[in-house]
XYZ file of C-alpha atoms in Angstrom:
609
model
C -7.813 -35.139 16.833
C -11.487 -34.067 15.534
C -12.793 -30.848 16.795
C -15.684 -32.668 18.566
C -13.613 -34.680 20.535
C -11.100 -32.012 21.376
C -14.327 -30.165 22.328
C -15.605 -33.178 24.735
C -12.323 -33.597 26.599
C -11.973 -29.747 27.261
C -15.705 -30.066 28.898
C -14.743 -33.023 30.999
C -11.367 -31.471 32.104
C -13.488 -28.402 32.889
C -15.939 -30.134 35.031
C -12.983 -31.994 36.837
C -11.374 -28.275 37.488
C -14.844 -26.848 38.410
C -15.484 -29.291 41.233
C -11.610 -29.194 42.593
C -12.072 -25.280 42.606
C -15.274 -25.532 44.701
C -13.504 -28.160 46.968
C -10.636 -25.988 47.430
C -12.837 -23.183 48.001
C -14.647 -25.223 50.989
C -11.124 -26.341 52.484
C -9.473 -22.949 52.432
C -12.827 -21.209 54.034
C -13.053 -23.536 56.756
C -9.359 -24.079 57.490
C -9.050 -27.517 56.203
C -11.792 -28.802 58.240
C -14.893 -29.788 56.326
C -17.657 -31.587 58.343
C -20.338 -33.955 57.045
C -22.822 -30.903 56.882
C -20.803 -29.000 54.322
C -20.243 -31.966 52.516
C -24.055 -32.668 52.054
C -24.499 -29.385 50.863
C -21.748 -29.817 48.411
C -23.491 -33.048 47.139
C -26.781 -31.311 46.548
C -25.385 -28.218 44.660
C -22.972 -30.552 42.388
C -24.879 -30.936 39.272
C -26.525 -27.328 39.507
C -22.697 -25.957 40.170
C -21.443 -28.243 37.245
C -23.925 -27.437 34.636
C -24.282 -23.556 35.210
C -20.596 -23.045 34.851
C -20.230 -25.270 31.546
C -23.413 -23.411 29.906
C -21.686 -20.162 30.724
C -18.163 -21.294 29.689
C -20.037 -22.723 26.280
C -21.635 -19.379 25.504
C -18.659 -17.412 26.156
C -17.085 -19.370 23.673
C -14.324 -20.982 25.304
C -15.039 -24.518 23.527
C -14.587 -22.684 19.992
C -11.140 -20.859 20.734
C -7.890 -22.383 19.181
C -5.811 -22.566 22.215
C -2.527 -23.158 21.140
C -2.790 -19.588 19.963
C -4.335 -18.521 23.032
C -3.438 -14.892 23.954
C -4.325 -11.794 26.374
C -7.841 -11.667 24.563
C -8.607 -15.469 25.484
C -7.561 -14.887 28.997
C -9.983 -11.705 29.491
C -12.671 -14.298 28.077
C -11.980 -17.010 30.926
C -11.826 -14.347 33.488
C -15.252 -12.703 32.489
C -17.097 -16.454 31.968
C -15.696 -17.298 35.582
C -16.652 -14.218 36.992
C -20.225 -14.467 35.782
C -20.453 -18.232 36.290
C -19.735 -17.308 40.070
C -21.863 -14.527 40.283
C -24.797 -16.820 38.986
C -24.072 -19.117 41.725
C -24.184 -16.490 44.182
C -27.481 -15.306 42.839
C -29.062 -18.540 43.129
C -28.080 -19.197 46.717
C -29.317 -15.877 47.529
C -32.844 -16.722 46.031
C -33.237 -20.074 47.070
C -31.735 -19.169 50.828
C -29.113 -22.237 50.359
C -26.805 -22.406 53.541
C -23.562 -21.664 51.670
C -21.122 -18.810 52.768
C -20.984 -16.456 49.407
C -17.675 -16.040 49.999
C -17.051 -19.921 48.883
C -18.215 -18.717 45.495
C -15.442 -15.681 45.507
C -12.528 -17.896 46.424
C -14.150 -20.567 43.709
C -14.161 -17.671 41.111
C -10.249 -17.384 41.949
C -9.360 -20.981 41.553
C -11.535 -20.907 38.715
C -9.376 -18.523 36.811
C -6.159 -20.084 38.101
C -7.101 -23.921 36.778
C -9.033 -23.091 33.698
C -6.667 -20.341 32.692
C -3.484 -22.467 33.728
C -4.850 -25.518 31.661
C -5.076 -23.579 28.586
C -1.870 -21.835 28.916
C -0.409 -25.300 29.906
C -1.888 -26.662 26.520
C -0.208 -23.689 24.454
C 3.065 -24.591 25.978
C 3.128 -28.043 25.504
C 1.674 -27.901 21.801
C 5.161 -25.251 21.252
C 7.386 -27.628 22.698
C 6.089 -30.357 20.675
C 6.485 -28.639 17.515
C 9.812 -26.741 18.106
C 11.581 -29.092 20.483
C 11.856 -25.878 22.579
C 10.043 -22.664 23.622
C 13.082 -20.441 22.732
C 14.712 -22.928 19.736
C 16.470 -20.964 17.314
C 18.594 -23.637 15.282
C 17.937 -23.308 11.694
C 15.380 -20.389 11.775
C 15.715 -17.033 10.186
C 16.460 -14.772 13.063
C 14.097 -11.654 13.471
C 14.783 -8.077 14.844
C 11.601 -6.446 15.075
C 11.628 -2.284 14.932
C 8.925 -0.830 17.201
C 8.248 -1.652 20.799
C 4.531 -0.910 20.567
C 1.484 -3.035 19.955
C 2.342 -4.048 16.351
C 5.454 -5.390 17.441
C 4.379 -7.319 20.219
C 1.494 -8.605 17.990
C 4.410 -9.723 15.331
C 6.288 -11.292 18.131
C 3.171 -13.742 18.879
C 2.481 -14.195 14.982
C 6.106 -15.534 14.702
C 5.564 -17.600 17.451
C 2.352 -19.398 16.636
C 3.193 -19.664 12.930
C 6.075 -22.337 12.936
C 5.905 -22.691 9.184
C 7.359 -19.608 8.889
C 10.786 -20.953 10.098
C 11.357 -17.496 11.761
C 11.791 -16.580 15.239
C 12.068 -13.083 17.000
C 15.637 -12.366 18.883
C 14.509 -8.802 20.339
C 13.402 -5.442 19.573
C 14.534 -1.713 19.163
C 12.610 1.551 20.002
C 13.512 5.142 19.700
C 11.730 5.464 23.316
C 14.101 4.857 25.698
C 12.121 4.189 28.521
C 11.709 1.072 26.786
C 15.066 -0.259 26.410
C 15.736 -3.217 28.707
C 12.216 -3.877 29.060
C 10.614 -7.393 27.792
C 7.552 -7.418 25.356
C 6.207 -11.190 25.117
C 9.215 -12.411 26.719
C 11.964 -10.512 24.228
C 14.104 -7.527 25.435
C 14.210 -4.022 23.705
C 17.500 -4.231 23.265
C 18.408 -0.438 22.023
C 17.067 2.344 19.882
C 17.283 2.414 15.794
C 20.658 3.807 15.683
C 21.980 0.641 17.572
C 20.653 -1.741 14.927
C 23.885 -2.411 12.980
C 25.670 -3.374 16.340
C 22.796 -5.328 17.316
C 22.538 -7.424 13.968
C 26.109 -8.175 14.247
C 25.871 -9.194 17.848
C 22.889 -11.182 17.463
C 23.493 -12.755 13.822
C 20.299 -11.198 12.749
C 19.103 -12.168 9.329
C 15.787 -10.363 8.611
C 14.628 -6.988 10.161
C 10.678 -6.143 10.252
C 9.812 -2.803 10.926
C 6.490 -2.744 12.729
C 5.410 1.180 13.388
C 2.089 1.267 11.402
C 1.829 4.939 13.101
C 4.983 6.285 11.816
C 5.500 8.944 9.088
C 7.310 8.100 5.746
C 10.244 10.411 6.986
C 10.510 8.463 9.960
C 10.410 4.881 8.004
C 12.965 6.459 5.425
C 15.360 7.122 8.597
C 14.945 3.688 10.163
C 15.758 2.009 6.362
C 18.695 4.060 6.126
C 20.099 2.420 9.392
C 18.828 -0.788 8.416
C 20.662 -0.657 5.132
C 23.977 -0.577 6.994
C 23.447 -4.143 7.343
C 23.088 -6.999 5.132
C 19.579 -8.104 6.409
C 16.628 -8.581 4.416
C 14.198 -5.958 5.254
C 10.408 -6.117 5.383
C 7.551 -3.712 6.858
C 4.416 -3.698 8.123
C 2.485 -0.850 6.222
C 1.474 2.709 7.796
C -2.239 3.066 9.102
C -3.539 4.355 6.066
C -2.679 1.239 4.445
C -4.251 -0.644 6.960
C -7.640 0.637 7.410
C -10.010 -2.191 8.160
C -7.203 -4.753 8.475
C -5.637 -6.207 11.472
C -1.873 -6.627 11.909
C -0.822 -10.189 10.975
C 1.991 -11.798 9.235
C -0.200 -11.414 5.701
C 0.104 -7.655 6.174
C 3.843 -7.681 6.250
C 5.487 -7.257 2.826
C 8.896 -6.485 1.564
C 10.653 -2.557 1.835
C 9.764 -1.280 -1.526
C 11.953 1.846 -3.020
C 8.900 4.185 -2.512
C 9.597 3.793 1.025
C 13.132 5.468 0.807
C 11.808 8.842 -0.485
C 10.788 9.787 3.019
C 7.666 11.675 1.691
C 4.121 11.708 3.423
C 1.211 10.610 1.531
C -0.545 13.131 -0.410
C -3.533 14.710 0.890
C -6.126 15.804 -1.835
C -9.444 17.834 -1.126
C -12.044 14.823 -1.600
C -15.008 17.466 -1.565
C -13.574 19.119 -4.372
C -12.648 15.899 -6.452
C -16.031 14.760 -5.905
C -17.494 17.547 -6.920
C -16.354 17.331 -10.521
C -16.324 13.557 -10.782
C -19.324 12.234 -9.342
C -22.329 11.288 -11.445
C -19.843 12.401 -14.650
C -19.119 10.598 -17.622
C -15.325 10.129 -17.537
C -13.074 9.129 -20.694
C -9.650 7.839 -19.848
C -7.383 7.607 -22.859
C -4.279 4.998 -22.657
C -6.741 3.746 -19.541
C -4.924 0.147 -19.341
C -1.473 1.782 -19.003
C 0.514 2.525 -15.786
C -0.950 5.827 -15.446
C -4.086 5.334 -16.561
C -5.122 2.044 -14.871
C -4.441 4.197 -11.872
C -6.287 7.160 -13.060
C -9.114 4.603 -13.360
C -8.770 3.044 -9.953
C -8.847 6.079 -8.138
C -11.671 7.868 -10.347
C -13.973 4.443 -9.664
C -13.909 5.538 -6.201
C -15.872 8.724 -6.793
C -18.668 7.131 -8.443
C -19.049 8.664 -11.935
C -22.108 7.957 -13.779
C -19.966 6.336 -16.361
C -16.266 5.317 -16.864
C -14.702 4.683 -20.284
C -11.517 2.862 -20.627
C -10.100 3.565 -23.970
C -6.649 1.657 -25.079
C -4.933 0.429 -28.173
C -3.625 -2.952 -26.107
C -6.604 -5.220 -25.233
C -4.694 -7.245 -22.357
C -4.042 -4.248 -20.479
C -7.552 -2.920 -20.772
C -8.859 -6.481 -19.951
C -7.081 -6.700 -16.526
C -8.007 -3.132 -15.529
C -11.573 -4.191 -16.232
C -11.662 -7.230 -14.295
C -9.984 -5.617 -11.247
C -12.515 -2.792 -11.462
C -15.635 -5.059 -12.136
C -14.586 -7.329 -9.026
C -14.067 -4.140 -6.689
C -16.860 -1.811 -7.746
C -19.569 -4.023 -8.100
C -22.032 -1.505 -9.350
C -19.826 0.483 -11.509
C -20.891 1.372 -15.236
C -17.850 0.594 -17.335
C -17.332 0.606 -20.500
C -13.760 -0.903 -22.074
C -13.056 0.206 -25.945
C -10.302 -0.793 -27.789
C -9.368 2.082 -29.993
C -6.222 3.977 -31.134
C -6.292 7.937 -30.492
C -4.762 7.915 -34.158
C -8.265 6.891 -35.508
C -9.979 9.923 -35.706
C -13.588 8.449 -37.321
C -13.441 6.071 -34.453
C -12.985 8.752 -31.942
C -15.676 10.728 -33.072
C -18.043 8.000 -32.914
C -17.163 7.342 -29.301
C -17.785 10.884 -28.422
C -20.584 11.402 -30.187
C -22.212 8.144 -28.365
C -21.203 8.728 -24.889
C -20.381 12.668 -24.908
C -17.942 12.425 -22.023
C -17.862 15.231 -19.531
C -14.172 14.770 -18.192
C -11.226 13.412 -20.565
C -8.142 12.283 -18.890
C -5.502 12.091 -21.840
C -2.677 9.367 -20.817
C -2.483 7.533 -24.104
C 1.387 8.066 -25.659
C 4.403 7.080 -26.559
C 7.173 7.496 -23.916
C 10.074 5.578 -24.205
C 12.650 7.860 -24.787
C 15.371 5.919 -26.846
C 12.831 3.821 -28.891
C 11.216 6.979 -30.232
C 14.394 8.368 -31.234
C 14.611 5.579 -33.752
C 10.885 5.926 -34.605
C 10.116 9.799 -34.860
C 7.490 9.191 -37.101
C 5.364 7.003 -34.512
C 5.982 9.440 -31.915
C 4.467 12.252 -33.796
C 1.345 10.482 -35.048
C 0.981 9.188 -31.500
C 1.718 12.159 -29.137
C 1.046 15.088 -31.280
C -1.997 14.301 -33.866
C -3.253 11.586 -31.232
C -3.218 14.282 -28.937
C -4.985 16.832 -31.545
C -7.669 14.305 -32.352
C -8.879 13.714 -28.874
C -8.693 17.581 -28.077
C -10.691 18.700 -31.370
C -13.292 15.735 -30.027
C -13.603 17.042 -26.643
C -14.308 20.361 -28.019
C -16.802 19.471 -30.677
C -18.680 17.423 -27.901
C -18.457 20.022 -25.418
C -16.530 18.130 -22.710
C -16.368 20.287 -19.756
C -12.492 19.389 -18.799
C -9.759 18.006 -20.680
C -6.484 16.996 -18.684
C -3.409 16.083 -20.592
C -0.636 13.769 -18.762
C 2.717 15.521 -19.996
C 6.124 15.106 -18.749
C 9.357 16.999 -17.274
C 10.785 15.856 -20.829
C 8.526 18.411 -22.415
C 10.676 21.046 -20.673
C 13.749 22.147 -23.224
C 13.169 18.639 -24.887
C 16.450 16.868 -25.899
C 14.493 14.143 -27.630
C 11.802 13.360 -29.873
C 9.667 11.851 -27.227
C 10.005 15.372 -25.061
C 9.408 17.422 -27.922
C 6.052 15.811 -28.986
C 4.852 16.250 -25.582
C 5.706 19.409 -25.998
C 3.556 20.175 -28.673
C 0.942 18.520 -27.193
C 0.837 21.027 -24.326
C 0.880 23.530 -27.072
C -2.434 22.140 -28.617
C -3.956 22.533 -25.287
C -2.953 25.806 -24.531
C -4.083 26.876 -27.667
C -7.202 25.503 -27.813
C -8.142 26.523 -24.224
C -8.067 30.415 -25.689
C -11.327 29.729 -27.770
C -13.044 26.589 -26.583
C -15.564 26.438 -23.583
C -13.577 23.238 -22.492
C -11.283 23.802 -19.645
C -7.890 22.355 -21.495
C -4.901 21.600 -18.864
C -1.614 19.902 -18.994
C 0.041 18.489 -16.077
C 3.592 17.824 -16.042
C 5.621 15.396 -13.672
C 8.641 13.415 -13.862
C 9.212 9.650 -13.419
C 6.819 7.514 -11.826
C 8.092 4.602 -9.758
C 7.131 1.101 -10.754
C 5.507 2.567 -13.999
C 6.190 0.098 -17.433
C 9.425 0.965 -18.655
C 10.782 2.820 -15.852
C 13.912 1.720 -14.098
C 12.818 0.050 -11.286
C 11.138 -3.097 -12.817
C 14.440 -3.048 -14.873
C 16.475 -3.156 -12.236
C 14.565 -5.597 -10.195
C 14.587 -8.099 -13.378
C 18.472 -7.646 -13.611
C 19.086 -8.219 -9.944
C 17.132 -11.461 -10.309
C 19.204 -12.475 -13.011
C 22.309 -12.055 -10.748
C 23.469 -8.488 -12.543
C 24.938 -6.661 -13.831
C 22.650 -3.473 -12.897
C 23.121 -1.236 -15.685
C 23.192 2.848 -15.090
C 23.503 5.322 -18.062
C 25.814 7.500 -16.187
C 27.283 7.853 -12.189
C 25.867 11.396 -11.923
C 22.557 11.117 -13.946
C 19.349 12.052 -11.839
C 15.647 12.282 -12.043
C 12.589 13.237 -9.898
C 10.612 10.322 -8.875
C 6.847 9.913 -7.489
C 4.783 6.955 -6.867
C 2.127 6.259 -9.424
C -0.598 6.466 -6.634
C 0.693 10.244 -5.506
C 1.107 11.285 -9.166
C -2.641 10.276 -10.097
C -3.997 11.878 -7.110
C -1.976 14.875 -7.594
C -3.295 14.740 -11.383
C -7.043 14.319 -10.358
C -6.702 17.508 -7.520
C -5.094 19.298 -10.512
C -8.187 18.713 -12.731
C -10.475 20.423 -9.873
C -8.597 23.194 -10.171
C -8.517 23.959 -13.791
C -9.821 26.842 -15.181
C -8.444 26.507 -18.674
C -4.928 27.049 -20.148
C -3.011 26.208 -17.239
C 0.408 23.691 -17.122
C 0.260 22.363 -14.025
C 3.664 21.395 -12.181
C 3.883 18.624 -9.521
C 6.430 19.006 -6.876
C 8.324 16.184 -6.907
C 10.777 16.490 -3.900
C 14.568 16.332 -4.695
C 15.920 14.770 -7.690
C 17.473 11.263 -6.687
C 20.777 9.910 -8.560
C 19.676 6.873 -10.335
C 22.776 5.256 -9.540
C 21.831 5.626 -5.682
C 18.442 4.168 -6.593
C 20.038 1.256 -7.930
C 22.153 0.511 -4.748
C 19.212 0.847 -2.400
C 17.119 -1.543 -4.689
C 20.207 -4.230 -4.379
C 20.297 -3.796 -0.814
C 16.807 -4.180 -0.370
C 17.150 -7.388 -2.274
C 19.465 -8.401 0.506
C 22.689 -7.921 -1.657
C 25.795 -6.055 -1.670
C 26.277 -3.515 -4.292
C 29.540 -4.057 -6.525
C 30.370 -7.348 -4.212
C 27.198 -9.570 -4.882
C 25.987 -7.333 -7.890
C 27.869 -5.421 -10.319
C 26.594 -2.005 -11.170
C 27.551 -1.382 -14.868
C 27.942 2.342 -16.674
C 26.896 2.100 -20.031
C 26.833 5.707 -21.138
C 24.022 8.276 -22.134
C 21.196 6.995 -24.513
C 20.233 9.204 -27.604
C 18.200 12.028 -26.393
C 18.815 11.482 -22.645
C 19.402 14.224 -20.527
C 21.510 14.262 -17.388
C 18.946 16.176 -15.299
C 15.432 17.138 -16.226
C 13.470 20.021 -15.530
C 9.785 21.090 -14.809
C 9.588 24.641 -15.901
C 11.016 26.592 -19.072
C 12.562 29.685 -18.455
C 9.992 31.731 -19.595
C 7.350 29.914 -17.559
C 6.968 31.720 -13.839
C 5.761 29.402 -10.749
C 2.371 30.308 -9.035
C 1.569 28.673 -5.806
C -1.885 26.997 -5.501
C -3.933 26.150 -2.313
C -2.361 22.527 -2.594
C 1.343 22.480 -1.483
C 2.111 20.051 -3.983
C 0.913 21.676 -7.107
C 2.001 24.573 -8.715
C 1.114 26.725 -11.935
C 2.978 27.695 -14.857
C 2.482 30.759 -16.370
C 0.379 30.297 -19.154
C 2.218 31.187 -22.476
C 0.815 32.538 -25.783
C 0.235 30.230 -28.280
C -1.193 31.568 -31.800
C -3.565 29.017 -32.835
C -3.562 29.821 -36.485
C 0.028 29.393 -36.578
C -0.197 26.134 -34.740
C -2.569 24.922 -37.254
C -0.362 25.761 -39.942
C 3.112 24.295 -38.657
C 0.879 21.016 -37.652
C -0.324 20.791 -41.231
C 2.793 20.959 -42.796
C 4.051 18.331 -40.189
C 1.150 16.084 -41.422
C 1.738 16.468 -44.938
C 5.457 16.002 -44.630
C 5.776 13.370 -41.622
C 5.501 10.214 -44.458
C 7.974 11.846 -47.192
C 11.103 10.297 -47.625
C 14.359 11.910 -46.775
C 12.406 14.584 -44.573
C 14.559 15.630 -41.004
C 11.698 15.240 -38.900
C 13.930 16.560 -36.015
C 14.408 19.639 -38.180
C 10.721 20.171 -38.577
C 9.993 19.549 -34.705
C 13.078 22.112 -33.861
C 10.677 24.942 -36.010
C 7.745 23.719 -34.081
C 9.336 23.645 -30.616
C 12.048 26.456 -30.358
C 13.194 24.926 -26.881
C 14.245 21.663 -28.788
C 18.068 20.729 -28.980
C 18.889 17.618 -30.298
C 21.460 15.548 -28.404
C 23.056 12.189 -28.966
């Protein structure tokens, strides 16, 4: 039915109900005895009463609402409109001295609310019955258990009811507030606490669990997910309040539970004022700006209003994607995207000469351990001499800060990639001793979801039906989300004085096989039953576990609880330059053992595999 026709029918219905309410008010006021004089007054006021109330209802928006989705908000509108309309009529009879008892309109107001509100509720019930066959029909639908019996949980129930196309139906809620157990929310019972989830799932044949506690901390969410993992249900979650800013709770906001939710760490807090002080109105260059870490750096830097943001990357597709994203989100940003290689010193010289960046984040690097074991020359060209080129340009063109993105694989490296990143750290520490540029490195572990990390690989393997491949049952790694790692990198840059190696607190190490099992369960499968986990053996250069500090490095706390400083190690600039020149001259020679050269340059490097 067209909208105008529906509005017309609602108006006609309201005219009828308004007058039924008035007549009912007279009948109740005079105990069912309505004489001719009262009928005369009613007929004289009929037109005014009807017009006034319809006008009030119209301007209250009652003919714009979708009543099949009517909720408490719409009921409040009806109550307020009825009260205002009848108050207007009382004012009218007072001003005109009309002989009508004022109690008539008080009674009429209550009848208006009952009749008009009832008509809307009846319409909603009939629509639901028509679309679903039954108000509580669950046949063939996904049965959903909701965790959290608060406002968000109530909203999710209403949303599931209103959107029949989702083919989902709530069957109840759980909440750890015991006073709520046994009570009903929007017609559904609070069945128990989160500790009862597994039992409830079994008893109620639940297919899906939605965690709807946006105010909960990461640790609490992690504990709830652990309980949910005891079932075979699909898991979804309503994001936390920090993710829902300026957004309302709705079905659209619900997302799949991600592996990051299992880490149980609270969102990183940074000193926004301190960060703004060194990024706002500055020219900032990010090398490798299209990569996982580089692109997130660009996203976060853009929020601090730099005078210019320069993205430098060799891979044009990634650079193009982040360019479009930033221009869409930040209409006024002065953005420059440059396709260039950090190996090309002449190109870097021209870029630094033209733009003279104040802050440089160096994220460009080869990082895949097994690939670099087979291509050590490329690892050295990019990670060592590419870094040296950017460091030298930052010094010559007087950049204020230079931040190297490093890795825990640089600590006592067992692979060529880690060794090259340790040399990059040494270059940064050596230059910090005589340059006015503040050179620092930030060292952290694996980043969840970054290109080449285990999570995208596991997801692809699960989508293909398995097996999920893990190198060793005991191998573990430190993990951090891309967002929190980059926030800490930016915060460390604000703290930099020159020569430090900042070490990020990565929490407790996680077994890779546990990560694989969690991801399989979050995908709705059972490990080693639906999806096989296959152990393939350690790869060349791969450690069983990673470290964040070398023996000779101490650890000093900073004002940020997740950022520590490794004690600077003296790097003789002349000796380092001599070793680098020898490495450069021999890197392309046939028969040269590059790993042996790197062992000379990095005494803590020990080849394995």
